[in-house]
Amino acid sequence: MADDRITRQVVEYFTDLKYEDLPEDVVHTAKRIFMDIVGCGLGSHPLDKGATAVKLVKAKGGAPEATILGTGEKLPMDEVAFANGELMHSMDFNAISPPLYVAPMVCPATLAVAENQGRSGKDFLTAMVAGFEIAMRIGQSLGNFRSREIKTRASGTTWDTMGVAIAAGKFNKEQMTNAFGLSGYFAPIPCLMKYMHTANNGMHAVKKL
């Protein structure tokens, strides 16, 4: 019952959160983080890691649902979230906020869903902040973003991408509760890996919509 009550509290938070609820300094910081991550993404096009992801999703093709950063080309939301996630993380220059490193996971999924569903800039920022919030809280509950002994990735990175995709998609409370159950199922335990899941989390979050 305790876990169920916690889930309900989180769901209530996501579904009821509005742009007007966000403190001014939080909005300002969210905008700065987004500008930073977009800059990282644009700067990663010449790198093999970013260029390979873009080439892959272009080759797969599909419905024009969202835009690959810096190209103007539209492809399916999940594929775009994957490509943009790789671009945003390729240089590894993203802002770090202990206990998690969340911008390259949060922003690609949020951006793809918000664009596809025609959400406003305020809706986009609100969803992004919600993703940061839940990722940090779950990350803190797990101890830290990385251990001192071995580099690990926390399960919070799955929850934040799912959370922002849901928030941007405007799920109702029942749908969001089910989606959080899926997040828990797919969330990785901390393990010896650093990259691929960064983009995969955003892609899988979008697929759950």
PDB file of C-alpha atoms in Angstrom:
ATOM      1  CA  MET A   1       0.000   0.000   0.000  1.00  0.00           C
ATOM      2  CA  ALA A   2       2.825   2.430   0.756  1.00  0.00           C
ATOM      3  CA  ASP A   3       4.227   2.247  -2.761  1.00  0.00           C
ATOM      4  CA  ASP A   4       0.755   2.696  -4.211  1.00  0.00           C
ATOM      5  CA  ARG A   5       0.171   5.823  -2.129  1.00  0.00           C
ATOM      6  CA  ILE A   6       3.513   7.257  -3.231  1.00  0.00           C
ATOM      7  CA  THR A   7       2.643   6.612  -6.871  1.00  0.00           C
ATOM      8  CA  ARG A   8      -0.682   8.355  -6.445  1.00  0.00           C
ATOM      9  CA  GLN A   9       1.048  11.367  -4.915  1.00  0.00           C
ATOM     10  CA  VAL A  10       3.456  11.580  -7.848  1.00  0.00           C
ATOM     11  CA  VAL A  11       0.615  11.218 -10.346  1.00  0.00           C
ATOM     12  CA  GLU A  12      -1.325  13.984  -8.624  1.00  0.00           C
ATOM     13  CA  TYR A  13       1.756  16.194  -8.810  1.00  0.00           C
ATOM     14  CA  PHE A  14       2.231  15.647 -12.545  1.00  0.00           C
ATOM     15  CA  THR A  15      -1.385  15.975 -13.588  1.00  0.00           C
ATOM     16  CA  ASP A  16      -2.070  19.067 -11.488  1.00  0.00           C
ATOM     17  CA  LEU A  17       1.178  20.953 -12.119  1.00  0.00           C
ATOM     18  CA  LYS A  18       0.728  24.178 -14.118  1.00  0.00           C
ATOM     19  CA  TYR A  19       3.153  26.701 -15.517  1.00  0.00           C
ATOM     20  CA  GLU A  20       1.802  29.266 -13.068  1.00  0.00           C
ATOM     21  CA  ASP A  21       2.905  27.011 -10.192  1.00  0.00           C
ATOM     22  CA  LEU A  22       6.574  27.247 -11.201  1.00  0.00           C
ATOM     23  CA  PRO A  23       8.734  29.785  -9.315  1.00  0.00           C
ATOM     24  CA  GLU A  24      10.343  32.438 -11.509  1.00  0.00           C
ATOM     25  CA  ASP A  25      13.868  31.227 -10.784  1.00  0.00           C
ATOM     26  CA  VAL A  26      12.891  27.660 -11.736  1.00  0.00           C
ATOM     27  CA  VAL A  27      11.538  28.849 -15.095  1.00  0.00           C
ATOM     28  CA  HIS A  28      14.709  30.868 -15.690  1.00  0.00           C
ATOM     29  CA  THR A  29      16.943  27.904 -14.865  1.00  0.00           C
ATOM     30  CA  ALA A  30      14.893  25.543 -17.035  1.00  0.00           C
ATOM     31  CA  LYS A  31      15.270  27.908 -19.991  1.00  0.00           C
ATOM     32  CA  ARG A  32      19.027  28.089 -19.468  1.00  0.00           C
ATOM     33  CA  ILE A  33      19.322  24.304 -19.273  1.00  0.00           C
ATOM     34  CA  PHE A  34      17.289  23.907 -22.449  1.00  0.00           C
ATOM     35  CA  MET A  35      19.401  26.461 -24.328  1.00  0.00           C
ATOM     36  CA  ASP A  36      22.526  24.652 -23.143  1.00  0.00           C
ATOM     37  CA  ILE A  37      21.302  21.228 -24.249  1.00  0.00           C
ATOM     38  CA  VAL A  38      20.203  22.547 -27.647  1.00  0.00           C
ATOM     39  CA  GLY A  39      23.671  24.035 -28.098  1.00  0.00           C
ATOM     40  CA  CYS A  40      25.207  20.663 -27.235  1.00  0.00           C
ATOM     41  CA  GLY A  41      22.936  18.983 -29.754  1.00  0.00           C
ATOM     42  CA  LEU A  42      23.695  21.387 -32.572  1.00  0.00           C
ATOM     43  CA  GLY A  43      27.414  21.129 -31.878  1.00  0.00           C
ATOM     44  CA  SER A  44      27.333  17.335 -32.057  1.00  0.00           C
ATOM     45  CA  HIS A  45      26.310  16.989 -35.711  1.00  0.00           C
ATOM     46  CA  PRO A  46      29.945  16.696 -36.922  1.00  0.00           C
ATOM     47  CA  LEU A  47      30.733  13.990 -34.336  1.00  0.00           C
ATOM     48  CA  ASP A  48      30.479  10.337 -35.294  1.00  0.00           C
ATOM     49  CA  LYS A  49      28.147   9.485 -32.412  1.00  0.00           C
ATOM     50  CA  GLY A  50      25.590  12.159 -33.255  1.00  0.00           C
ATOM     51  CA  ALA A  51      25.916  11.840 -37.018  1.00  0.00           C
ATOM     52  CA  THR A  52      25.458   8.064 -36.866  1.00  0.00           C
ATOM     53  CA  ALA A  53      22.209   8.391 -34.916  1.00  0.00           C
ATOM     54  CA  VAL A  54      20.834  10.927 -37.372  1.00  0.00           C
ATOM     55  CA  LYS A  55      21.852   8.766 -40.335  1.00  0.00           C
ATOM     56  CA  LEU A  56      20.198   5.723 -38.759  1.00  0.00           C
ATOM     57  CA  VAL A  57      16.795   7.320 -38.154  1.00  0.00           C
ATOM     58  CA  LYS A  58      16.808   8.948 -41.577  1.00  0.00           C
ATOM     59  CA  ALA A  59      17.426   5.559 -43.172  1.00  0.00           C
ATOM     60  CA  LYS A  60      14.505   4.055 -41.251  1.00  0.00           C
ATOM     61  CA  GLY A  61      12.157   6.841 -42.360  1.00  0.00           C
ATOM     62  CA  GLY A  62       8.535   7.038 -41.309  1.00  0.00           C
ATOM     63  CA  ALA A  63       5.778   9.518 -40.540  1.00  0.00           C
ATOM     64  CA  PRO A  64       6.792  13.194 -40.200  1.00  0.00           C
ATOM     65  CA  GLU A  65       5.878  13.648 -36.516  1.00  0.00           C
ATOM     66  CA  ALA A  66       8.744  15.666 -34.979  1.00  0.00           C
ATOM     67  CA  THR A  67      11.941  17.415 -36.044  1.00  0.00           C
ATOM     68  CA  ILE A  68      15.543  16.263 -35.803  1.00  0.00           C
ATOM     69  CA  LEU A  69      17.467  19.054 -34.140  1.00  0.00           C
ATOM     70  CA  GLY A  70      19.348  21.266 -36.584  1.00  0.00           C
ATOM     71  CA  THR A  71      18.067  19.589 -39.748  1.00  0.00           C
ATOM     72  CA  GLY A  72      14.437  20.572 -40.227  1.00  0.00           C
ATOM     73  CA  GLU A  73      13.705  16.960 -41.173  1.00  0.00           C
ATOM     74  CA  LYS A  74      10.634  15.352 -39.619  1.00  0.00           C
ATOM     75  CA  LEU A  75      10.409  11.677 -38.676  1.00  0.00           C
ATOM     76  CA  PRO A  76       8.469   9.528 -36.137  1.00  0.00           C
ATOM     77  CA  MET A  77       8.514  10.900 -32.582  1.00  0.00           C
ATOM     78  CA  ASP A  78      10.333   7.971 -31.016  1.00  0.00           C
ATOM     79  CA  GLU A  79      13.063   7.983 -33.651  1.00  0.00           C
ATOM     80  CA  VAL A  80      13.492  11.743 -33.321  1.00  0.00           C
ATOM     81  CA  ALA A  81      13.741  11.419 -29.531  1.00  0.00           C
ATOM     82  CA  PHE A  82      16.488   8.825 -30.064  1.00  0.00           C
ATOM     83  CA  ALA A  83      18.442  10.941 -32.564  1.00  0.00           C
ATOM     84  CA  ASN A  84      18.121  14.130 -30.552  1.00  0.00           C
ATOM     85  CA  GLY A  85      19.096  12.271 -27.400  1.00  0.00           C
ATOM     86  CA  GLU A  86      22.291  11.077 -29.051  1.00  0.00           C
ATOM     87  CA  LEU A  87      23.027  14.551 -30.389  1.00  0.00           C
ATOM     88  CA  MET A  88      22.423  16.229 -27.035  1.00  0.00           C
ATOM     89  CA  HIS A  89      24.658  13.762 -25.205  1.00  0.00           C
ATOM     90  CA  SER A  90      27.455  13.144 -27.717  1.00  0.00           C
ATOM     91  CA  MET A  91      29.864  15.789 -26.414  1.00  0.00           C
ATOM     92  CA  ASP A  92      29.073  14.995 -22.771  1.00  0.00           C
ATOM     93  CA  PHE A  93      29.073  18.717 -21.982  1.00  0.00           C
ATOM     94  CA  ASN A  94      25.646  18.820 -20.358  1.00  0.00           C
ATOM     95  CA  ALA A  95      24.876  20.508 -17.066  1.00  0.00           C
ATOM     96  CA  ILE A  96      25.147  18.222 -14.046  1.00  0.00           C
ATOM     97  CA  SER A  97      22.832  18.609 -11.087  1.00  0.00           C
ATOM     98  CA  PRO A  98      23.530  15.999  -8.408  1.00  0.00           C
ATOM     99  CA  PRO A  99      22.286  13.358  -7.937  1.00  0.00           C
ATOM    100  CA  LEU A 100      21.434  13.000 -11.639  1.00  0.00           C
ATOM    101  CA  TYR A 101      22.452  14.109 -15.083  1.00  0.00           C
ATOM    102  CA  VAL A 102      19.028  14.526 -16.615  1.00  0.00           C
ATOM    103  CA  ALA A 103      18.882  17.100 -19.424  1.00  0.00           C
ATOM    104  CA  PRO A 104      19.889  14.738 -22.290  1.00  0.00           C
ATOM    105  CA  MET A 105      17.223  12.294 -21.127  1.00  0.00           C
ATOM    106  CA  VAL A 106      14.436  14.759 -20.318  1.00  0.00           C
ATOM    107  CA  CYS A 107      14.669  17.228 -23.184  1.00  0.00           C
ATOM    108  CA  PRO A 108      14.547  14.979 -26.293  1.00  0.00           C
ATOM    109  CA  ALA A 109      11.366  13.172 -25.227  1.00  0.00           C
ATOM    110  CA  THR A 110       9.683  16.374 -24.071  1.00  0.00           C
ATOM    111  CA  LEU A 111      10.566  18.226 -27.246  1.00  0.00           C
ATOM    112  CA  ALA A 112       9.332  15.472 -29.561  1.00  0.00           C
ATOM    113  CA  VAL A 113       5.990  15.038 -27.811  1.00  0.00           C
ATOM    114  CA  ALA A 114       5.382  18.753 -27.327  1.00  0.00           C
ATOM    115  CA  GLU A 115       6.101  19.492 -30.984  1.00  0.00           C
ATOM    116  CA  ASN A 116       3.950  16.650 -32.255  1.00  0.00           C
ATOM    117  CA  GLN A 117       0.990  17.555 -30.075  1.00  0.00           C
ATOM    118  CA  GLY A 118       1.253  21.298 -30.634  1.00  0.00           C
ATOM    119  CA  ARG A 119       1.917  22.180 -27.001  1.00  0.00           C
ATOM    120  CA  SER A 120       2.767  25.721 -26.020  1.00  0.00           C
ATOM    121  CA  GLY A 121       6.161  26.856 -24.777  1.00  0.00           C
ATOM    122  CA  LYS A 122       4.719  27.042 -21.268  1.00  0.00           C
ATOM    123  CA  ASP A 123       3.454  23.478 -21.484  1.00  0.00           C
ATOM    124  CA  PHE A 124       6.853  22.367 -22.730  1.00  0.00           C
ATOM    125  CA  LEU A 125       8.725  24.049 -19.873  1.00  0.00           C
ATOM    126  CA  THR A 126       6.282  22.695 -17.302  1.00  0.00           C
ATOM    127  CA  ALA A 127       6.761  19.141 -18.578  1.00  0.00           C
ATOM    128  CA  MET A 128      10.526  19.555 -18.595  1.00  0.00           C
ATOM    129  CA  VAL A 129      10.589  20.850 -15.017  1.00  0.00           C
ATOM    130  CA  ALA A 130       8.351  17.986 -13.925  1.00  0.00           C
ATOM    131  CA  GLY A 131      10.797  15.537 -15.468  1.00  0.00           C
ATOM    132  CA  PHE A 132      13.733  17.138 -13.695  1.00  0.00           C
ATOM    133  CA  GLU A 133      11.843  17.045 -10.413  1.00  0.00           C
ATOM    134  CA  ILE A 134      10.884  13.387 -10.463  1.00  0.00           C
ATOM    135  CA  ALA A 135      14.303  12.322 -11.736  1.00  0.00           C
ATOM    136  CA  MET A 136      16.050  14.140  -8.904  1.00  0.00           C
ATOM    137  CA  ARG A 137      13.746  12.717  -6.254  1.00  0.00           C
ATOM    138  CA  ILE A 138      14.095   9.149  -7.475  1.00  0.00           C
ATOM    139  CA  GLY A 139      17.828   9.621  -7.973  1.00  0.00           C
ATOM    140  CA  GLN A 140      18.211  10.822  -4.389  1.00  0.00           C
ATOM    141  CA  SER A 141      16.225   7.841  -3.140  1.00  0.00           C
ATOM    142  CA  LEU A 142      18.693   5.550  -4.923  1.00  0.00           C
ATOM    143  CA  GLY A 143      21.712   7.157  -3.292  1.00  0.00           C
ATOM    144  CA  ASN A 144      23.412   9.107  -6.065  1.00  0.00           C
ATOM    145  CA  PHE A 145      23.880   9.649  -9.781  1.00  0.00           C
ATOM    146  CA  ARG A 146      27.170   7.744  -9.834  1.00  0.00           C
ATOM    147  CA  SER A 147      28.965   5.808  -7.173  1.00  0.00           C
ATOM    148  CA  ARG A 148      32.520   6.671  -6.196  1.00  0.00           C
ATOM    149  CA  GLU A 149      33.737   3.131  -6.825  1.00  0.00           C
ATOM    150  CA  ILE A 150      32.240   2.458 -10.272  1.00  0.00           C
ATOM    151  CA  LYS A 151      30.382   4.632 -12.715  1.00  0.00           C
ATOM    152  CA  THR A 152      26.699   3.781 -12.591  1.00  0.00           C
ATOM    153  CA  ARG A 153      23.482   5.126 -13.997  1.00  0.00           C
ATOM    154  CA  ALA A 154      20.440   5.444 -11.789  1.00  0.00           C
ATOM    155  CA  SER A 155      16.956   4.243 -12.607  1.00  0.00           C
ATOM    156  CA  GLY A 156      15.704   7.799 -12.334  1.00  0.00           C
ATOM    157  CA  THR A 157      16.712   8.382 -15.940  1.00  0.00           C
ATOM    158  CA  THR A 158      13.873   6.132 -17.083  1.00  0.00           C
ATOM    159  CA  TRP A 159      11.337   7.811 -14.843  1.00  0.00           C
ATOM    160  CA  ASP A 160      12.229  11.322 -15.956  1.00  0.00           C
ATOM    161  CA  THR A 161      11.838  10.596 -19.668  1.00  0.00           C
ATOM    162  CA  MET A 162       8.565   8.808 -19.092  1.00  0.00           C
ATOM    163  CA  GLY A 163       7.388  11.614 -16.849  1.00  0.00           C
ATOM    164  CA  VAL A 164       8.031  14.404 -19.314  1.00  0.00           C
ATOM    165  CA  ALA A 165       6.530  12.527 -22.230  1.00  0.00           C
ATOM    166  CA  ILE A 166       3.428  11.937 -20.133  1.00  0.00           C
ATOM    167  CA  ALA A 167       3.288  15.522 -18.915  1.00  0.00           C
ATOM    168  CA  ALA A 168       3.664  16.898 -22.427  1.00  0.00           C
ATOM    169  CA  GLY A 169       1.100  14.403 -23.680  1.00  0.00           C
ATOM    170  CA  LYS A 170      -1.436  15.470 -21.047  1.00  0.00           C
ATOM    171  CA  PHE A 171      -2.325  12.015 -19.749  1.00  0.00           C
ATOM    172  CA  ASN A 172      -5.178  11.659 -17.308  1.00  0.00           C
ATOM    173  CA  LYS A 173      -4.482  10.245 -13.863  1.00  0.00           C
ATOM    174  CA  GLU A 174      -5.385   6.645 -14.688  1.00  0.00           C
ATOM    175  CA  GLN A 175      -3.210   6.654 -17.811  1.00  0.00           C
ATOM    176  CA  MET A 176      -0.344   8.230 -15.904  1.00  0.00           C
ATOM    177  CA  THR A 177      -0.571   5.695 -13.092  1.00  0.00           C
ATOM    178  CA  ASN A 178      -0.312   2.874 -15.627  1.00  0.00           C
ATOM    179  CA  ALA A 179       2.602   4.590 -17.349  1.00  0.00           C
ATOM    180  CA  PHE A 180       4.485   4.901 -14.084  1.00  0.00           C
ATOM    181  CA  GLY A 181       4.049   1.180 -13.601  1.00  0.00           C
ATOM    182  CA  LEU A 182       5.672   0.670 -16.988  1.00  0.00           C
ATOM    183  CA  SER A 183       8.471   3.027 -15.960  1.00  0.00           C
ATOM    184  CA  GLY A 184       9.171   0.932 -12.902  1.00  0.00           C
ATOM    185  CA  TYR A 185       9.243  -2.222 -14.996  1.00  0.00           C
ATOM    186  CA  PHE A 186      11.661  -0.827 -17.580  1.00  0.00           C
ATOM    187  CA  ALA A 187      13.852   1.189 -15.197  1.00  0.00           C
ATOM    188  CA  PRO A 188      17.401  -0.207 -15.189  1.00  0.00           C
ATOM    189  CA  ILE A 189      19.235  -0.927 -12.000  1.00  0.00           C
ATOM    190  CA  PRO A 190      22.529   0.999 -11.708  1.00  0.00           C
ATOM    191  CA  CYS A 191      25.026  -0.834 -13.868  1.00  0.00           C
ATOM    192  CA  LEU A 192      28.308  -0.526 -15.769  1.00  0.00           C
ATOM    193  CA  MET A 193      27.100   1.532 -18.696  1.00  0.00           C
ATOM    194  CA  LYS A 194      27.048   5.172 -19.627  1.00  0.00           C
ATOM    195  CA  TYR A 195      25.678   5.892 -23.063  1.00  0.00           C
ATOM    196  CA  MET A 196      23.080   4.176 -25.289  1.00  0.00           C
ATOM    197  CA  HIS A 197      20.277   4.183 -22.708  1.00  0.00           C
ATOM    198  CA  THR A 198      20.407   8.003 -22.719  1.00  0.00           C
ATOM    199  CA  ALA A 199      18.784   8.127 -26.126  1.00  0.00           C
ATOM    200  CA  ASN A 200      16.887   4.866 -25.684  1.00  0.00           C
ATOM    201  CA  ASN A 201      15.049   6.165 -22.617  1.00  0.00           C
ATOM    202  CA  GLY A 202      13.614   9.066 -24.559  1.00  0.00           C
ATOM    203  CA  MET A 203      12.661   6.847 -27.467  1.00  0.00           C
ATOM    204  CA  HIS A 204      10.912   4.264 -25.279  1.00  0.00           C
ATOM    205  CA  ALA A 205       9.107   6.955 -23.283  1.00  0.00           C
ATOM    206  CA  VAL A 206       7.619   8.359 -26.465  1.00  0.00           C
ATOM    207  CA  LYS A 207       6.629   4.855 -27.644  1.00  0.00           C
ATOM    208  CA  LYS A 208       4.561   4.348 -24.495  1.00  0.00           C
ATOM    209  CA  LEU A 209       2.236   7.241 -25.397  1.00  0.00           C
TER     210      LEU A 209
END
